[in-house]
Coordinates of C-alpha atoms in Angstrom, one line a residue:
Chain A
M4 CA 0.0 0.0 0.0
N5 CA 1.2 3.5 -0.9
P6 CA 2.3 5.3 2.3
Q7 CA 1.2 8.6 0.7
L8 CA -2.4 7.5 0.9
S9 CA -4.8 6.9 3.7
E10 CA -6.8 3.7 3.8
D11 CA -9.9 5.6 2.5
E12 CA -7.9 7.1 -0.3
H13 CA -6.4 3.8 -1.2
D14 CA -9.9 2.2 -1.3
L15 CA -11.3 5.1 -3.3
S16 CA -8.6 4.8 -5.9
A17 CA -9.0 1.1 -6.2
M18 CA -12.8 1.5 -6.5
V19 CA -12.5 4.1 -9.3
R20 CA -9.9 2.0 -11.1
D21 CA -12.2 -0.9 -11.1
F22 CA -15.1 1.3 -12.3
A23 CA -12.9 2.7 -15.1
D24 CA -11.9 -0.7 -16.3
T25 CA -15.3 -2.4 -16.2
V26 CA -17.7 0.5 -17.0
V27 CA -15.8 3.3 -18.7
A28 CA -13.2 1.6 -20.9
P29 CA -15.6 -0.7 -22.8
R30 CA -17.5 2.4 -24.0
S31 CA -14.5 4.7 -24.8
Y32 CA -13.8 3.8 -28.4
E33 CA -17.4 4.2 -29.5
A34 CA -17.8 7.5 -27.6
D35 CA -14.6 8.9 -29.1
T36 CA -15.6 7.8 -32.6
R37 CA -19.0 9.4 -32.3
H38 CA -17.6 12.6 -30.5
E39 CA -20.3 12.0 -27.9
L40 CA -20.3 12.1 -24.2
P41 CA -21.8 8.7 -23.0
M42 CA -24.5 10.0 -20.7
D43 CA -25.2 6.6 -19.2
V44 CA -21.6 6.5 -18.0
V45 CA -22.0 10.0 -16.6
A46 CA -25.1 8.8 -14.7
Q47 CA -23.2 5.8 -13.2
M48 CA -20.4 8.2 -12.2
G49 CA -23.1 10.2 -10.4
D50 CA -24.4 7.0 -8.6
L51 CA -20.9 6.4 -7.5
G52 CA -20.7 9.8 -5.9
L53 CA -17.8 11.0 -8.1
F54 CA -19.4 14.4 -8.8
G55 CA -19.8 15.0 -5.1
L56 CA -16.3 13.9 -4.0
P57 CA -14.8 17.2 -2.6
F58 CA -18.1 18.6 -1.2
P59 CA -19.3 18.2 2.4
E60 CA -22.2 15.9 3.1
E61 CA -24.4 18.9 4.1
V62 CA -24.7 19.8 0.4
G63 CA -25.1 16.3 -0.7
G64 CA -21.4 15.6 -1.3
Q65 CA -19.2 12.7 -0.3
G66 CA -17.2 14.5 2.3
G67 CA -13.9 14.1 0.6
D68 CA -11.3 16.7 -0.4
Y69 CA -9.6 18.0 -3.5
F70 CA -7.0 15.3 -3.2
S71 CA -9.6 12.5 -3.3
L72 CA -11.1 14.2 -6.4
C73 CA -7.7 14.2 -8.1
L74 CA -7.3 10.5 -7.3
A75 CA -10.5 9.7 -9.0
I76 CA -9.6 11.8 -12.1
E77 CA -6.2 10.0 -12.3
A78 CA -7.9 6.6 -12.1
L79 CA -10.3 7.5 -14.9
A80 CA -7.7 9.1 -17.2
R81 CA -5.8 5.8 -17.4
V82 CA -8.5 4.6 -19.7
D83 CA -10.4 7.6 -20.9
Q84 CA -9.3 11.3 -20.7
S85 CA -12.6 12.6 -22.0
I86 CA -14.4 11.1 -19.1
A87 CA -11.8 12.3 -16.6
I88 CA -11.9 15.9 -17.9
T89 CA -15.7 15.8 -17.9
L90 CA -15.5 15.1 -14.1
E91 CA -12.8 17.6 -13.6
A92 CA -14.7 20.4 -15.3
A93 CA -18.0 19.4 -13.8
I94 CA -16.6 19.9 -10.4
G95 CA -13.8 22.5 -10.7
L96 CA -15.6 24.8 -13.2
G97 CA -19.2 23.8 -12.6
A98 CA -20.1 23.1 -9.0
M99 CA -17.1 24.4 -7.1
P100 CA -17.6 28.1 -8.0
I101 CA -21.2 27.9 -6.8
F102 CA -20.2 26.1 -3.6
R103 CA -17.5 28.5 -2.9
Y104 CA -18.9 31.9 -4.0
G105 CA -22.6 31.3 -4.4
T106 CA -25.3 32.7 -2.2
E107 CA -27.4 30.3 -0.1
E108 CA -30.2 30.6 -2.6
Q109 CA -27.8 29.8 -5.5
K110 CA -26.4 26.8 -3.7
D111 CA -29.9 25.5 -2.9
T112 CA -30.9 26.0 -6.5
W113 CA -28.0 24.4 -8.3
L114 CA -25.8 22.2 -6.0
P115 CA -28.1 19.2 -5.3
D116 CA -28.2 18.2 -9.0
L117 CA -24.5 19.1 -9.7
V118 CA -23.0 17.1 -6.9
T119 CA -25.0 14.0 -7.9
G120 CA -24.2 14.3 -11.6
R121 CA -27.8 14.9 -12.5
A122 CA -26.8 18.2 -14.0
L123 CA -23.6 19.7 -15.4
A124 CA -22.5 23.3 -15.5
G125 CA -19.7 25.1 -17.4
F126 CA -17.5 28.1 -16.8
G127 CA -17.3 30.6 -19.6
L128 CA -13.8 32.2 -19.4
T129 CA -11.9 31.7 -22.6
E130 CA -12.7 34.0 -25.5
A131 CA -11.1 34.5 -28.9
E132 CA -8.6 37.0 -27.4
A133 CA -8.7 36.1 -23.7
G134 CA -7.5 32.9 -22.1
S135 CA -5.0 32.9 -19.3
D136 CA -5.0 36.6 -20.0
A137 CA -8.4 36.9 -18.4
G138 CA -8.1 40.6 -18.1
A139 CA -8.6 40.8 -21.9
T140 CA -12.1 39.6 -21.6
R141 CA -14.6 41.4 -23.9
T142 CA -17.9 39.9 -22.9
T143 CA -19.9 42.5 -21.0
A144 CA -22.6 42.4 -18.4
V145 CA -24.5 45.7 -17.8
L146 CA -27.0 46.2 -15.0
D147 CA -30.2 47.4 -16.7
D148 CA -33.5 47.7 -14.8
G149 CA -32.6 45.1 -12.2
E150 CA -31.2 42.6 -14.7
W151 CA -27.9 41.8 -16.2
L152 CA -27.7 42.3 -19.9
V153 CA -25.0 40.0 -21.2
N154 CA -23.3 40.3 -24.6
G155 CA -20.3 38.5 -26.1
S156 CA -19.0 35.1 -26.9
K157 CA -17.0 32.3 -25.3
Q158 CA -14.8 29.5 -26.7
F159 CA -13.9 26.0 -25.8
I160 CA -16.5 25.7 -23.0
T161 CA -16.6 22.2 -21.5
N162 CA -19.9 20.5 -20.5
S163 CA -21.8 23.4 -22.1
G164 CA -24.0 21.4 -24.5
T165 CA -24.9 18.1 -23.0
P166 CA -28.5 17.0 -22.4
I167 CA -28.1 17.8 -18.7
S168 CA -26.1 21.1 -19.0
R169 CA -28.0 23.6 -16.8
F170 CA -26.0 26.9 -16.8
I171 CA -22.8 28.6 -17.5
S172 CA -20.9 30.9 -15.1
V173 CA -19.9 33.6 -17.5
A174 CA -16.9 35.8 -16.8
A175 CA -17.9 39.3 -18.0
V176 CA -16.7 42.9 -17.8
T177 CA -19.2 44.7 -15.5
G178 CA -17.5 48.1 -15.4
E179 CA -14.2 49.9 -14.9
R180 CA -12.2 50.7 -11.8
T181 CA -9.8 53.4 -11.1
R182 CA -6.8 52.3 -9.1
A183 CA -5.0 54.5 -6.5
D184 CA -2.3 55.4 -9.1
G185 CA -4.9 56.6 -11.5
T186 CA -4.8 53.7 -14.0
V187 CA -8.1 52.3 -15.1
T188 CA -8.8 48.5 -15.1
K189 CA -11.7 46.4 -16.1
E190 CA -14.0 45.2 -13.4
L191 CA -14.6 41.5 -13.9
S192 CA -17.5 39.6 -12.4
T193 CA -19.2 36.3 -12.9
I194 CA -22.8 36.0 -14.0
I195 CA -24.9 32.7 -14.0
V196 CA -26.6 32.3 -17.3
P197 CA -29.0 29.3 -17.3
H198 CA -29.5 27.2 -20.5
G199 CA -32.7 28.1 -22.3
T200 CA -32.3 31.8 -21.5
Q201 CA -33.3 33.9 -24.6
G202 CA -30.3 35.0 -26.6
F203 CA -27.9 32.4 -25.1
T204 CA -26.9 30.0 -27.9
V205 CA -24.8 26.9 -27.6
E206 CA -23.1 26.6 -31.0
P207 CA -22.3 23.3 -32.7
A208 CA -19.5 21.2 -31.0
Y209 CA -15.9 21.5 -32.0
D210 CA -14.2 18.8 -34.2
K211 CA -11.3 18.2 -31.8
V212 CA -8.1 16.2 -32.3
G213 CA -8.5 14.6 -28.9
W214 CA -10.9 14.6 -25.9
R215 CA -13.5 13.9 -28.5
A216 CA -16.1 12.5 -26.2
S217 CA -15.8 15.5 -23.9
D218 CA -18.6 18.1 -24.7
T219 CA -17.1 21.4 -25.8
H220 CA -18.8 24.3 -27.6
P221 CA -18.5 27.9 -28.5
L222 CA -21.2 30.0 -26.8
T223 CA -22.8 33.3 -27.9
F224 CA -24.7 35.7 -25.8
E225 CA -26.9 38.3 -27.5
D226 CA -28.8 40.7 -25.3
V227 CA -29.2 37.9 -22.7
R228 CA -31.1 39.1 -19.7
V229 CA -30.8 37.3 -16.3
P230 CA -31.9 38.5 -12.8
E231 CA -29.5 40.7 -10.8
A232 CA -29.4 37.9 -8.3
N233 CA -27.5 35.8 -10.8
L234 CA -24.2 37.6 -9.9
L235 CA -21.9 34.8 -8.7
G236 CA -19.6 36.0 -5.9
E237 CA -18.8 39.6 -5.3
R238 CA -19.0 42.1 -8.1
G239 CA -15.5 42.9 -9.3
R240 CA -14.0 39.8 -7.6
G241 CA -14.4 37.7 -10.8
F242 CA -10.7 37.8 -11.7
A243 CA -9.4 36.8 -8.2
N244 CA -12.0 34.0 -8.1
F245 CA -11.1 32.4 -11.3
L246 CA -7.4 32.6 -10.6
R247 CA -8.1 30.3 -7.6
T248 CA -10.2 28.1 -9.9
L249 CA -7.4 28.0 -12.5
D250 CA -4.7 27.1 -9.9
E251 CA -6.7 24.2 -8.6
G252 CA -7.6 23.1 -12.0
R253 CA -3.9 22.7 -12.8
I254 CA -3.5 20.1 -10.0
A255 CA -6.5 18.2 -11.4
V256 CA -5.1 18.3 -14.9
A257 CA -1.7 17.2 -13.5
A258 CA -3.5 14.2 -11.9
L259 CA -5.3 13.6 -15.2
A260 CA -2.0 13.7 -17.1
T261 CA -0.5 11.3 -14.6
G262 CA -3.3 8.8 -15.1
A263 CA -2.9 9.1 -18.9
A264 CA 0.8 8.5 -18.6
E265 CA 0.1 5.5 -16.4
G266 CA -2.4 4.1 -18.8
C267 CA 0.3 4.2 -21.5
V268 CA 2.6 2.2 -19.2
E269 CA -0.1 -0.4 -18.4
E270 CA -0.8 -0.9 -22.1
S271 CA 2.8 -1.0 -23.0
V272 CA 3.7 -3.6 -20.3
K273 CA 0.9 -5.9 -21.4
Y274 CA 1.9 -5.5 -25.1
A275 CA 5.6 -6.0 -24.4
K276 CA 4.9 -9.2 -22.6
S277 CA 2.5 -10.7 -25.2
R278 CA 3.8 -9.5 -28.6
N279 CA 6.5 -11.7 -30.0
V280 CA 9.1 -10.6 -32.5
F281 CA 11.9 -12.9 -33.7
G282 CA 10.7 -15.5 -31.2
V283 CA 10.8 -13.5 -28.0
P284 CA 8.4 -11.0 -26.4
I285 CA 9.5 -7.5 -27.4
G286 CA 9.8 -6.6 -23.7
R287 CA 12.9 -8.8 -23.5
H288 CA 14.6 -6.4 -25.8
Q289 CA 16.4 -3.9 -23.7
F290 CA 15.4 -0.9 -25.8
I291 CA 11.7 -1.6 -25.2
A292 CA 12.2 -2.5 -21.5
F293 CA 14.2 0.7 -20.9
T294 CA 11.7 2.8 -22.7
I295 CA 8.9 1.5 -20.5
A296 CA 11.1 1.9 -17.4
Q297 CA 11.6 5.6 -18.4
M298 CA 7.9 5.9 -18.9
Q299 CA 7.2 4.5 -15.4
A300 CA 9.7 7.0 -13.9
R301 CA 7.7 9.8 -15.5
V302 CA 4.5 8.5 -14.0
H303 CA 6.0 8.3 -10.5
T304 CA 7.6 11.8 -10.5
S305 CA 4.4 13.3 -11.9
R306 CA 2.3 11.6 -9.2
L307 CA 4.5 12.8 -6.4
A308 CA 4.3 16.3 -7.9
W309 CA 0.5 16.4 -8.0
Y310 CA 0.2 14.7 -4.6
D311 CA 2.3 17.5 -3.1
A312 CA 0.4 20.3 -4.8
A313 CA -3.0 18.8 -3.8
R314 CA -2.0 18.2 -0.2
R315 CA -0.9 21.8 0.0
C316 CA -4.1 23.0 -1.5
D317 CA -6.2 20.9 1.0
A318 CA -4.0 22.1 3.9
G319 CA -4.6 25.7 3.0
L320 CA -1.0 26.4 2.1
S321 CA 0.1 28.2 -1.0
F322 CA 0.3 25.9 -3.9
K323 CA 0.5 28.0 -7.0
T324 CA 4.0 27.2 -8.0
E325 CA 3.7 23.5 -7.0
A326 CA 0.5 23.3 -9.1
A327 CA 2.3 24.8 -12.1
I328 CA 5.3 22.4 -11.7
A329 CA 2.9 19.4 -11.4
K330 CA 1.0 20.4 -14.5
L331 CA 4.2 21.0 -16.4
V332 CA 5.9 17.7 -15.4
A333 CA 2.8 15.6 -15.7
S334 CA 1.6 16.9 -19.1
D335 CA 5.0 16.4 -20.4
A336 CA 5.0 12.8 -19.1
A337 CA 1.6 12.1 -20.7
M338 CA 2.7 13.4 -24.1
R339 CA 6.0 11.6 -24.0
N340 CA 4.6 8.3 -22.7
A341 CA 1.8 8.4 -25.3
R342 CA 4.4 8.9 -28.0
D343 CA 6.6 6.1 -26.6
A344 CA 3.6 3.8 -26.2
T345 CA 2.4 4.3 -29.8
Q346 CA 5.9 3.5 -31.0
I347 CA 6.0 0.3 -29.0
F348 CA 2.7 -0.7 -30.4
G349 CA 4.0 -0.1 -34.0
G350 CA 1.3 -0.1 -36.6
Y351 CA -1.4 -1.0 -34.0
G352 CA -0.5 2.2 -32.2
F353 CA -1.7 4.1 -35.2
M354 CA -5.1 2.6 -35.1
N355 CA -7.8 4.5 -33.3
E356 CA -9.1 1.3 -31.8
S357 CA -6.0 1.1 -29.6
L358 CA -6.1 2.9 -26.3
V359 CA -2.5 4.3 -26.9
A360 CA -3.6 5.9 -30.1
R361 CA -6.3 7.7 -28.3
Q362 CA -3.9 8.6 -25.5
Y363 CA -1.6 10.1 -28.1
R364 CA -4.4 12.3 -29.6
D365 CA -5.8 13.2 -26.2
S366 CA -2.5 14.1 -24.5
K367 CA -1.6 17.1 -26.7
I368 CA -4.3 19.3 -25.1
L369 CA -2.6 18.6 -21.7
E370 CA 0.2 20.9 -22.7
I371 CA -2.2 23.5 -23.7
G372 CA -5.3 23.5 -21.5
E373 CA -5.6 25.0 -18.0
G374 CA -2.8 27.4 -18.9
T375 CA -0.2 26.4 -21.6
N376 CA 3.0 24.9 -20.4
E377 CA 4.7 28.2 -21.3
V378 CA 2.4 29.9 -18.8
Q379 CA 3.4 27.3 -16.2
L380 CA 7.1 28.1 -16.9
M381 CA 6.2 31.8 -16.4
I382 CA 4.6 31.1 -13.1
I383 CA 7.6 29.0 -11.9
A384 CA 10.1 31.6 -13.1
R385 CA 8.2 34.4 -11.3
S386 CA 8.3 32.4 -8.1
L387 CA 12.1 32.6 -8.5
G388 CA 12.0 36.3 -8.8
L389 CA 12.6 36.1 -12.6
D390 CA 9.9 38.5 -13.9
G391 CA 9.9 38.5 -17.6
Chain B
M9 CA -37.6 -5.3 9.2
I10 CA -35.8 -8.5 8.4
K11 CA -32.4 -9.5 9.5
I12 CA -30.2 -10.7 6.7
A13 CA -26.9 -12.5 6.9
V14 CA -24.8 -12.7 3.8
L15 CA -21.8 -15.0 3.5
V16 CA -18.6 -13.5 2.0
K17 CA -15.2 -14.9 1.3
E18 CA -11.8 -13.7 0.2
V19 CA -10.5 -15.9 -2.7
P20 CA -7.4 -15.8 -4.9
D21 CA -8.1 -13.4 -7.8
T22 CA -9.3 -15.5 -10.7
W23 CA -7.2 -13.3 -13.0
S24 CA -4.0 -14.2 -11.2
D25 CA -2.0 -17.4 -11.3
R26 CA -3.8 -19.4 -8.6
R27 CA -2.0 -22.3 -7.0
I28 CA -2.3 -25.0 -4.3
D29 CA 0.6 -25.2 -1.9
P30 CA 1.9 -28.8 -2.5
G31 CA 3.1 -28.9 1.2
T32 CA -0.1 -28.0 3.0
K33 CA -2.3 -29.1 0.1
R34 CA -4.3 -25.9 0.7
V35 CA -5.1 -23.0 -1.6
D36 CA -2.2 -20.5 -1.5
R37 CA -3.8 -17.3 -0.1
D38 CA -0.6 -15.3 -0.1
G39 CA -1.1 -13.9 -3.6
D40 CA -3.7 -11.4 -4.8
V41 CA -6.9 -12.1 -2.9
V42 CA -10.2 -10.4 -3.6
I43 CA -13.8 -10.8 -2.4
D44 CA -15.3 -13.6 -4.4
E45 CA -17.4 -12.1 -7.3
I46 CA -20.4 -14.2 -6.5
N47 CA -20.3 -12.9 -2.9
E48 CA -20.4 -9.3 -4.2
K49 CA -23.6 -10.3 -6.1
A50 CA -24.9 -11.9 -2.9
V51 CA -24.3 -8.7 -1.0
E52 CA -26.1 -6.8 -3.8
A53 CA -29.0 -9.2 -3.5
A54 CA -29.1 -8.7 0.2
L55 CA -29.0 -4.9 -0.1
Q56 CA -31.8 -5.0 -2.7
V57 CA -34.0 -7.0 -0.3
K58 CA -33.1 -4.4 2.4
E59 CA -34.0 -1.5 0.1
S60 CA -37.2 -3.0 -1.0
G61 CA -38.7 -3.6 2.4
G62 CA -36.4 -2.5 5.1
G63 CA -33.9 -4.7 6.9
E64 CA -30.4 -5.0 8.3
V65 CA -27.6 -6.7 6.5
T66 CA -24.7 -8.5 8.3
A67 CA -21.7 -9.7 6.2
V68 CA -20.2 -12.8 7.7
T69 CA -16.8 -14.3 6.8
M70 CA -14.5 -17.0 8.1
G71 CA -10.8 -16.8 7.3
P72 CA -7.4 -15.3 8.1
K73 CA -6.8 -11.6 8.8
N74 CA -7.2 -10.4 5.2
A75 CA -10.6 -12.1 5.0
L76 CA -11.8 -8.9 6.8
D77 CA -11.3 -7.1 3.5
A78 CA -14.3 -9.0 2.1
V79 CA -16.4 -7.8 5.0
R80 CA -15.2 -4.2 4.5
K81 CA -16.1 -4.3 0.9
A82 CA -19.6 -5.5 1.8
L83 CA -19.9 -2.7 4.5
A84 CA -18.7 -0.1 1.9
M85 CA -21.4 -1.3 -0.5
G86 CA -24.0 -0.7 2.3
A87 CA -24.1 -3.7 4.7
D88 CA -24.7 -2.6 8.3
A89 CA -22.4 -4.9 10.3
G90 CA -19.9 -7.6 10.0
I91 CA -18.8 -10.8 11.7
H92 CA -15.3 -12.2 11.2
I93 CA -14.7 -15.8 12.3
I94 CA -10.9 -16.0 12.8
D95 CA -8.8 -18.6 14.6
E96 CA -5.5 -20.2 13.7
A97 CA -7.0 -23.5 14.7
L98 CA -9.7 -23.2 12.0
G99 CA -7.1 -23.3 9.2
G100 CA -7.7 -26.1 6.7
S101 CA -11.4 -26.6 7.6
D102 CA -13.4 -28.6 5.1
A103 CA -17.0 -27.8 4.1
L104 CA -18.5 -29.7 7.1
Q105 CA -16.3 -27.8 9.6
T106 CA -16.8 -24.5 7.9
S107 CA -20.6 -25.0 8.0
A108 CA -20.3 -25.9 11.7
A109 CA -18.4 -22.7 12.5
L110 CA -20.8 -20.6 10.5
A111 CA -23.7 -22.3 12.2
A112 CA -22.2 -21.6 15.6
A113 CA -21.7 -17.9 14.7
L114 CA -25.2 -17.4 13.2
G115 CA -27.2 -19.8 15.3
S116 CA -28.6 -17.7 18.1
R117 CA -28.8 -14.3 16.4
G118 CA -32.2 -14.7 14.9
F119 CA -31.4 -14.1 11.2
D120 CA -34.5 -14.3 9.0
L121 CA -32.6 -14.8 5.8
V122 CA -29.1 -16.1 5.1
I123 CA -27.8 -15.4 1.6
A124 CA -24.7 -17.2 0.1
G125 CA -23.1 -17.5 -3.3
N126 CA -23.8 -20.9 -4.8
E127 CA -20.1 -21.8 -4.8
S128 CA -16.8 -20.1 -4.3
T129 CA -14.2 -19.8 -7.0
D130 CA -11.5 -21.5 -5.0
G131 CA -12.9 -24.6 -3.1
R132 CA -15.9 -24.9 -5.4
T133 CA -17.6 -27.5 -3.2
A134 CA -20.9 -25.7 -3.5
A135 CA -21.9 -27.6 -0.3
V136 CA -21.6 -25.1 2.5
P137 CA -24.9 -23.3 2.0
A138 CA -26.9 -26.5 2.1
M139 CA -24.9 -27.9 5.1
L140 CA -25.4 -24.6 6.9
A141 CA -29.2 -24.7 6.3
E142 CA -29.3 -28.2 7.7
R143 CA -27.3 -27.3 10.8
L144 CA -29.5 -24.3 11.4
G145 CA -32.7 -26.1 10.7
L146 CA -33.6 -23.6 8.0
S147 CA -35.6 -24.1 4.8
Q148 CA -33.1 -24.0 1.9
A149 CA -33.5 -22.7 -1.7
T150 CA -30.2 -23.0 -3.6
F151 CA -29.0 -21.9 -7.0
L152 CA -31.4 -19.0 -7.3
R153 CA -31.1 -16.6 -10.2
T154 CA -33.9 -14.3 -8.8
L155 CA -34.8 -13.4 -5.3
T156 CA -37.9 -11.7 -3.8
V157 CA -38.9 -11.4 -0.2
K158 CA -42.4 -10.4 0.6
D159 CA -44.8 -11.0 3.5
G160 CA -42.4 -13.4 5.3
T161 CA -41.8 -15.6 2.2
V162 CA -38.8 -15.8 -0.1
T163 CA -39.4 -16.7 -3.7
G164 CA -37.0 -17.2 -6.6
E165 CA -36.1 -19.1 -9.7
R166 CA -33.8 -22.1 -9.1
M167 CA -31.6 -23.0 -12.0
T168 CA -31.6 -26.5 -13.3
D169 CA -29.9 -28.2 -16.2
D170 CA -33.1 -27.9 -18.3
G171 CA -34.3 -24.5 -17.2
H172 CA -35.6 -23.2 -13.9
V173 CA -38.1 -24.1 -11.2
E174 CA -40.0 -21.5 -9.2
V175 CA -39.4 -22.1 -5.5
R176 CA -40.5 -20.5 -2.3
A177 CA -40.0 -20.9 1.4
S178 CA -41.2 -19.2 4.6
L179 CA -38.7 -17.2 6.5
P180 CA -36.4 -18.0 8.2
A181 CA -34.6 -19.5 5.3
L182 CA -31.3 -19.8 3.6
V183 CA -30.8 -19.2 -0.1
S184 CA -27.8 -19.5 -2.4
V185 CA -27.6 -17.3 -5.5
T186 CA -26.0 -17.7 -8.9
E187 CA -24.0 -15.1 -10.8
Q188 CA -27.2 -14.1 -12.7
I189 CA -28.8 -12.7 -9.5
A190 CA -27.6 -9.1 -9.9
E191 CA -24.8 -6.8 -10.9
A192 CA -23.0 -5.7 -7.8
R193 CA -22.9 -1.9 -7.2
F194 CA -19.7 0.0 -6.7
P195 CA -19.3 1.4 -3.2
N196 CA -19.1 5.2 -3.2
F197 CA -16.6 7.3 -1.2
K198 CA -19.1 8.0 1.5
G199 CA -19.7 4.2 1.8
I200 CA -16.0 3.5 2.0
M201 CA -15.5 6.0 4.8
A202 CA -18.6 4.9 6.6
A203 CA -17.5 1.2 6.4
K204 CA -14.6 1.9 8.8
K205 CA -17.1 3.0 11.5
K206 CA -19.5 0.1 11.2
P207 CA -19.3 -2.6 13.9
V208 CA -17.4 -5.9 13.1
E209 CA -17.5 -8.6 15.6
T210 CA -14.6 -11.0 15.8
L211 CA -15.2 -14.6 16.9
G212 CA -12.7 -17.4 17.7
L213 CA -13.1 -21.0 18.7
A214 CA -13.9 -20.1 22.3
E215 CA -16.8 -17.8 21.4
L216 CA -18.1 -20.3 18.9
G217 CA -17.9 -23.2 21.4
I218 CA -16.0 -25.4 19.1
A219 CA -13.6 -27.8 20.7
A220 CA -10.0 -27.6 19.4
G221 CA -10.1 -31.4 18.8
D222 CA -12.9 -30.8 16.2
A223 CA -11.3 -27.8 14.4
G224 CA -9.0 -27.4 11.4
G225 CA -7.4 -29.5 8.8
A226 CA -6.0 -32.2 11.2
N227 CA -9.6 -33.0 12.3
S228 CA -11.5 -32.6 9.1
W229 CA -13.8 -35.3 7.7
S230 CA -12.3 -35.0 4.3
V231 CA -8.7 -35.5 3.4
V232 CA -6.8 -34.1 0.4
E233 CA -4.6 -37.0 -0.6
T234 CA -2.7 -35.5 -3.5
V235 CA -2.7 -32.3 -5.5
A236 CA -1.6 -32.1 -9.1
A237 CA -1.2 -29.2 -11.5
K238 CA -3.8 -28.9 -14.2
P239 CA -2.4 -30.6 -17.3
P240 CA -1.5 -28.2 -20.1
R241 CA -4.3 -27.5 -22.5
E242 CA -4.5 -30.0 -25.4
G243 CA -5.4 -29.1 -28.9
G244 CA -9.1 -29.0 -29.5
T245 CA -11.2 -31.2 -31.8
I246 CA -11.3 -30.0 -35.4
I247 CA -14.5 -30.7 -37.3
K248 CA -14.1 -30.7 -41.0
D249 CA -17.2 -29.8 -42.9
D250 CA -18.3 -32.7 -45.1
G251 CA -21.9 -31.6 -44.9
T252 CA -22.4 -32.9 -41.3
A253 CA -20.3 -30.4 -39.4
G254 CA -23.3 -28.4 -38.2
Q255 CA -24.8 -31.6 -36.7
K256 CA -21.5 -32.6 -35.1
L257 CA -20.9 -29.2 -33.6
A258 CA -24.4 -29.2 -32.2
D259 CA -24.0 -32.7 -30.8
Y260 CA -20.7 -31.6 -29.2
L261 CA -22.2 -28.5 -27.6
A262 CA -25.2 -30.5 -26.4
S263 CA -23.0 -33.1 -24.8
A264 CA -21.1 -30.4 -23.0
K265 CA -24.5 -29.0 -21.9
L266 CA -23.6 -25.7 -23.6
I267 CA -26.8 -25.7 -25.6

């Protein structure tokens, strides 16, 4: 047993691994090919309590913490990154902002269905010209006659167009603020826009290279009106709030990438033991054996990195740099391991039916999403006093 | 509210290389052990009975220290309490002795329904449920693929070679269930954490009132004389199609009771 894990954590990880292998994996190829989130799998994840993992029991959650959520994400990503990111986004971007910044009424309205997986919600941050540079946000929300009037568009919004998607927390410019030194900055806030609100359109899904079963759409908002009470969190605190969301998300993506990297090792070991070339299993060839050994070393270091960042996060310590390091190391491990695994599989590794081929396509986004790896380097450099 | 006991057991993982220790002639339990899959289904059946009409489920196991994991799994799935029969002296018990120990543990507790898997994947005697029912003086309905409890009566479909027979018995009763009974649920995180706080009673020879002279392999009624490794697989039979292949194939499958 891993001394880094409590007995509960060990059992949770074992349970989700079992679920991933027996329920998720058999559906993955079809879901990827159809570019469709398998809603029955999502429902079973809900029954399992996965969507409520880091929330207290008072709001219908499972009473776990962020670490336990990351363990589940890692376990799922071994076989299916789309399913893993669906869970990560559902909690980190959907339910968590409501739990953390919502009013009692907002929590009562939205949380019960979110923490049980009966509903999904998205977070609308990225725009054509605003991603990690959230300050460049162009979408606006203006208070007009007791209602927010929202205009603008968002891109790459996860879980925004499923049959159970209920609302999007939209980052929008709600005004300007003048700092003490006289400079003027945008005031960013978050507005809850429910699905079905007039003027809110979920555009057709993207045709993605990977994460194809994950539900991702562009969104447009044209004179969308929602009640003033749909302001999520304090007005003008939007930017600070999503920075926290992004930092945590990096740990989850690091855990996801570690799972992906581990899935590549599992597949490669199986294949190296069973595939014979020139009369011996290919794993007996030192080049293959060493390649897989290297892959395993990447899994281990990635895991330790995200464990550390997640433990810090749960303990209330600063974790920004550690999260950036974990995300950098783990996404690199996933991409490299996917590349090595497809090479070990040879021609079969180029077939979409093979898990390693899917891991290869899916892993590229890990170097991009939740802050590109260049952004991670920037954060790490800044922590060393190296401001670019 | 009915009181249900469900029998669970840790067995060597059927996906691993299972072996019998040639020295002790017992199943080697040092490798990967897991709760027997049929037991997970039995637990599921017990939980469904509980959920349909109220009740309390106790998971019962007999075995060394790690056998407790099977009870914990049942508790994480939703069982309410556990009983762990553990005593060095019980090692090597045969089916008769196992049923005696289980009977001693369950005897005076007033269970209305005992649910067992029809057979374990290690010993495969498929005898313990019936023996236990006899010892406890309970009605028995074995090899059930369905199970319903209503108004003090248990009903189910008993599998036979030719089909199934509808059986029923008044409670208290013992049933054994086949793998068709239900798909076992996964425990959720809350269940895993709650399992640690549920009561598990530990019973040894003294508590069971079994004399040391009656316990364990040295005193068992059956003796394993020799053990041998399974011979390597032989090549199958090839049927060449001269117009009668379909008939031959059907005859073969019928003789193996596969159709």
